[in-house]
Short mmCIF file of N, CA and C in Angstrom, two decimals:
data_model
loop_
_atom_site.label_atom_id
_atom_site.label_comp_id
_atom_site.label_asym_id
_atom_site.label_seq_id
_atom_site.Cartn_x
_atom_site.Cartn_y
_atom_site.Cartn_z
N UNK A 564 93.26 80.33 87.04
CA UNK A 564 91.88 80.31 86.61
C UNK A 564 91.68 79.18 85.62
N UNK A 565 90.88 78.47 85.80
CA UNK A 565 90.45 77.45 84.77
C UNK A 565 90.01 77.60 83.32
N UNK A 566 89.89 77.16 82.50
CA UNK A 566 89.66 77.36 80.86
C UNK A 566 87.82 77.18 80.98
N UNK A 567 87.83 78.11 79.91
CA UNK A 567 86.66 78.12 80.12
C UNK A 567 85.63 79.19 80.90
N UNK A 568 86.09 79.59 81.75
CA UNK A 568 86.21 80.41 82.87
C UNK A 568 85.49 81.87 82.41
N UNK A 569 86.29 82.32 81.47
CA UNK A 569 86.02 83.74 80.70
C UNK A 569 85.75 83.09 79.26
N UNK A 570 84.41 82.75 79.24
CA UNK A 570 85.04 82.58 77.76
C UNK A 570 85.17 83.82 76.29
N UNK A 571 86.23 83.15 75.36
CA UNK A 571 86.88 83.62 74.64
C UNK A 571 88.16 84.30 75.07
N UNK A 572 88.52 84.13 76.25
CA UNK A 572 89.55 84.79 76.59
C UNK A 572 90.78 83.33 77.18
N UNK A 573 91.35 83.12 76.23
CA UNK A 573 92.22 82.14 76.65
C UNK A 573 94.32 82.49 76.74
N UNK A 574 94.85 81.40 77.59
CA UNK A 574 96.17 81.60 78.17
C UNK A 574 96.85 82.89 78.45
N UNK A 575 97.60 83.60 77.92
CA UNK A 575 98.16 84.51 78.74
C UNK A 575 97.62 85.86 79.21
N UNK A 576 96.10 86.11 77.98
CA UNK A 576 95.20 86.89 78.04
C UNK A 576 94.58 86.83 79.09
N UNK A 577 94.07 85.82 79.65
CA UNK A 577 93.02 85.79 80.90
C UNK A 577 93.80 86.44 82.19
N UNK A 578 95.02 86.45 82.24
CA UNK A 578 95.74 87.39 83.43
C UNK A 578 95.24 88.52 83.82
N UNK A 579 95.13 89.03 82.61
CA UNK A 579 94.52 90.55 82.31
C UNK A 579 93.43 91.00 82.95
N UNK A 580 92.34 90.21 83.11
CA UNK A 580 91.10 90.24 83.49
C UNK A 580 91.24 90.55 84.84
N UNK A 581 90.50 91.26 85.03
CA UNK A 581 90.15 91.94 86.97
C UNK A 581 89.50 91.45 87.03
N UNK A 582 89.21 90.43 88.61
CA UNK A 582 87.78 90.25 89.25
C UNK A 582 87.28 91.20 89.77
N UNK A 583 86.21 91.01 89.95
CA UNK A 583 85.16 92.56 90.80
C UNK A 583 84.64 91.46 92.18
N UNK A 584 85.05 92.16 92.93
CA UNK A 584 83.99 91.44 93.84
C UNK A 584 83.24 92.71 94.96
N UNK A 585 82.24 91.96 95.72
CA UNK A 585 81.82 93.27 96.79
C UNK A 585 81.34 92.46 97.73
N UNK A 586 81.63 92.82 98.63
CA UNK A 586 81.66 92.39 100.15
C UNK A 586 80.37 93.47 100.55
N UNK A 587 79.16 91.79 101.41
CA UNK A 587 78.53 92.68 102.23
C UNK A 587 79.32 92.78 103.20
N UNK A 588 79.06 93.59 104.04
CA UNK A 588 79.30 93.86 105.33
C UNK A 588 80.90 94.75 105.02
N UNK A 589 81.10 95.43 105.90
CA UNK A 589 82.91 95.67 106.22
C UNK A 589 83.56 95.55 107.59
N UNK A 590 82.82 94.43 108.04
CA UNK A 590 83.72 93.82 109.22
C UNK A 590 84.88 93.03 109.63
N UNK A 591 84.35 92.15 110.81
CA UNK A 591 85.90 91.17 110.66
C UNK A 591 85.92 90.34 109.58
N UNK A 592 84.56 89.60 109.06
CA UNK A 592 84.73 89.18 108.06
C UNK A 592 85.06 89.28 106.36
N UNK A 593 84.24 90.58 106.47
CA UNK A 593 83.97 91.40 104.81
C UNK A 593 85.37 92.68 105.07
N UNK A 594 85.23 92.83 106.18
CA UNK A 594 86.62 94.18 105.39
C UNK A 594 88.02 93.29 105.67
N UNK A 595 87.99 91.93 106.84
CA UNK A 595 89.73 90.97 106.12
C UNK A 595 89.37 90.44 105.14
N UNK A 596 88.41 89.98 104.61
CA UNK A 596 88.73 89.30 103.47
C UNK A 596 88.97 90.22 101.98
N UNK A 597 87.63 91.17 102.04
CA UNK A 597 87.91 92.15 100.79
C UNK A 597 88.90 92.39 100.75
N UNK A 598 89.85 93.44 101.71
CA UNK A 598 91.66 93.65 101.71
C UNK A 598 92.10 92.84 101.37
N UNK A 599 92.14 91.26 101.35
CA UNK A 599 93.03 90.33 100.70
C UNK A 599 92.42 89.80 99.90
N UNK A 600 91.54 90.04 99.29
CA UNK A 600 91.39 89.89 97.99
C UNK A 600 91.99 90.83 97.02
N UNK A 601 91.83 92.09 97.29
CA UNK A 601 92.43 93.45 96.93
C UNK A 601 93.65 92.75 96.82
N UNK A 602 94.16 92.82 98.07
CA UNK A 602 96.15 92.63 97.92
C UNK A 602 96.55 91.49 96.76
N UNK A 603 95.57 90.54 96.91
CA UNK A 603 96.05 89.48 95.63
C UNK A 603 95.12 89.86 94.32
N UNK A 604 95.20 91.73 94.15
CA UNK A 604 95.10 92.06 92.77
C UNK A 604 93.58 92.30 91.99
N UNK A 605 92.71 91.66 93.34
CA UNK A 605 90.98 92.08 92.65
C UNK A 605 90.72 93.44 92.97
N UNK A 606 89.40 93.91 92.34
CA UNK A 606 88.59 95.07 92.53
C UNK A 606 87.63 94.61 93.70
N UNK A 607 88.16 95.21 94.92
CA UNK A 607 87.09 95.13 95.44
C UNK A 607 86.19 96.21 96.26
N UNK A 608 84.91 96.11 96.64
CA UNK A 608 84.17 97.04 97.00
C UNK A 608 83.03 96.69 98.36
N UNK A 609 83.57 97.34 99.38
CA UNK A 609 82.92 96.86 100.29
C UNK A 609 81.78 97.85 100.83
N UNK A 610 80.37 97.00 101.14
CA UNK A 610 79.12 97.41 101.05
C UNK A 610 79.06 97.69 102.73
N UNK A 611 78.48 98.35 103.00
CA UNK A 611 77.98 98.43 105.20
C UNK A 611 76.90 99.35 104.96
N UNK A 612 76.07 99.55 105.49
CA UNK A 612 75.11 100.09 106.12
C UNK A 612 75.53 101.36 107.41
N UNK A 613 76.44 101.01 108.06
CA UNK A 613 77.10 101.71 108.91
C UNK A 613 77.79 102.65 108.26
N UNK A 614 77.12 103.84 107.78
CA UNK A 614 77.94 104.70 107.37
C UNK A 614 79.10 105.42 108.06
N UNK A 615 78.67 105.53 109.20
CA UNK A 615 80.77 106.64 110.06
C UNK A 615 81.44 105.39 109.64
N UNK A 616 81.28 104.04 109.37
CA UNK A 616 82.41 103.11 109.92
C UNK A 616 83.06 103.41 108.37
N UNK A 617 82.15 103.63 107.12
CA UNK A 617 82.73 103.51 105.96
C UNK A 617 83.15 104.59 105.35
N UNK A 618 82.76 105.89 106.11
CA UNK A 618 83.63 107.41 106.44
C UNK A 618 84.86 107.26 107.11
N UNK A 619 84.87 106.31 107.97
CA UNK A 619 86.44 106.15 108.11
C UNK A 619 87.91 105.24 107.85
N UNK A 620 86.63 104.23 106.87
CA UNK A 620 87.55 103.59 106.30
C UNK A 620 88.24 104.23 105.34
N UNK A 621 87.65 105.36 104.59
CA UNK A 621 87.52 106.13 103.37
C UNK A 621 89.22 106.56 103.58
N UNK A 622 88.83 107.27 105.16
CA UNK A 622 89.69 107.86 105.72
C UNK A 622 91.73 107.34 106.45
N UNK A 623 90.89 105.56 105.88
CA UNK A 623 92.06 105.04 106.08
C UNK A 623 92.13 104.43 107.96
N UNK A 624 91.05 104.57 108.31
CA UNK A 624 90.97 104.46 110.11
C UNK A 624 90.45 102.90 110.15
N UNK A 625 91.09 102.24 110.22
CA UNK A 625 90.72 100.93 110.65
C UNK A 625 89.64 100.66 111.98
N UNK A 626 88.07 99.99 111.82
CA UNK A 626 87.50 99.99 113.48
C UNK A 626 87.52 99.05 113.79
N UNK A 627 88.44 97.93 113.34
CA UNK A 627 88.69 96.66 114.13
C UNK A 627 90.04 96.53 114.23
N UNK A 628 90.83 95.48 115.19
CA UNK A 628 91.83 94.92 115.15
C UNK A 628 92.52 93.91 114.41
N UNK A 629 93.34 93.95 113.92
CA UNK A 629 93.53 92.56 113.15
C UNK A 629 95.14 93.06 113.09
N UNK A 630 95.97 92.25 112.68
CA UNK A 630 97.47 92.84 112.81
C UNK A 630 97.71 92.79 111.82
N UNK A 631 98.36 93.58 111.06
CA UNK A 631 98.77 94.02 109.91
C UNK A 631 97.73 94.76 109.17
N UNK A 632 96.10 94.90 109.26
CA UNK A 632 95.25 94.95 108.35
C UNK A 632 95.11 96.44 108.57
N UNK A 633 95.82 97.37 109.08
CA UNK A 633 95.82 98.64 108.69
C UNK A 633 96.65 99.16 107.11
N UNK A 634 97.59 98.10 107.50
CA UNK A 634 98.74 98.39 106.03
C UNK A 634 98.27 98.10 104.95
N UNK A 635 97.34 96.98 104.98
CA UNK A 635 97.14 96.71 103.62
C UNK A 635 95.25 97.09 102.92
N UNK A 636 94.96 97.69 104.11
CA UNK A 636 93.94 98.64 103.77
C UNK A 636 94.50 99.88 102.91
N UNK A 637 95.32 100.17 103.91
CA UNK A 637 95.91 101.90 103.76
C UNK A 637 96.63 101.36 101.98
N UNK A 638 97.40 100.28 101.89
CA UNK A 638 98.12 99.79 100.70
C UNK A 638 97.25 100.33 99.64
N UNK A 639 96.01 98.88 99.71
CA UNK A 639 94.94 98.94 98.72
C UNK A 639 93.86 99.73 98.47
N UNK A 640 93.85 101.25 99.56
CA UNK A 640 93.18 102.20 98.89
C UNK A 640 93.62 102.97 98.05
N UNK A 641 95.29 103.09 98.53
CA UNK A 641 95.83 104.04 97.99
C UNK A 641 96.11 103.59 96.01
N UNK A 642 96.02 101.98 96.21
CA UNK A 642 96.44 101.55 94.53
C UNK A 642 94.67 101.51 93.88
N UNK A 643 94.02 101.65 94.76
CA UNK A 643 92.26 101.82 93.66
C UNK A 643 91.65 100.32 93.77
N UNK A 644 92.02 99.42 94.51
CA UNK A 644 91.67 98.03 94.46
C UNK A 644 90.73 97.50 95.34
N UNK A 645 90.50 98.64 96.67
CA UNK A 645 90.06 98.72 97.95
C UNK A 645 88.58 99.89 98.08
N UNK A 646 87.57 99.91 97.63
CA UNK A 646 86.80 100.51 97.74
C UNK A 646 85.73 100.76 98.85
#
């Protein structure tokens, strides 16, 4: 992260800091990217309109394909990073 960035929060302090982010959508685009944002340590929170799809993400049920992106859904709900 660059200086400046947070300010008043400078060198080993700024680690500390969580990003928040929120994803519209929770598709191919918004639910791979939120998960890897998650996995590299942000808060994230993904928004849909499609409610069963986000009843079963809840649930850990992946409704797309992608390879690997069940694990690190299932990973990052279970650590609180994956909303």
């Amino acid at each position: 992260l660059k200086k400046g960035y947070f300010p008043g929060i400078e060198g080993p302090e700024i680690r500390k800091v969580a990003m928040r982010i929120a994803m519209i959508g929770a598709g191919y685009v918004g639910l791979v990217s939120g998960a890897c944002f998650a996995e590299f340590g942000m808060e994230v929170t993904c928004i849909d309109k499609d409610l069963p799809k986000i009843d079963k993400l809840q649930r850990g049920e992946i409704p797309i394909y992608e390879p690997g992106l069940d694990d690190i859904v299932k990973r990052q709900l279970g650590a609180g990073r994956l909303k």
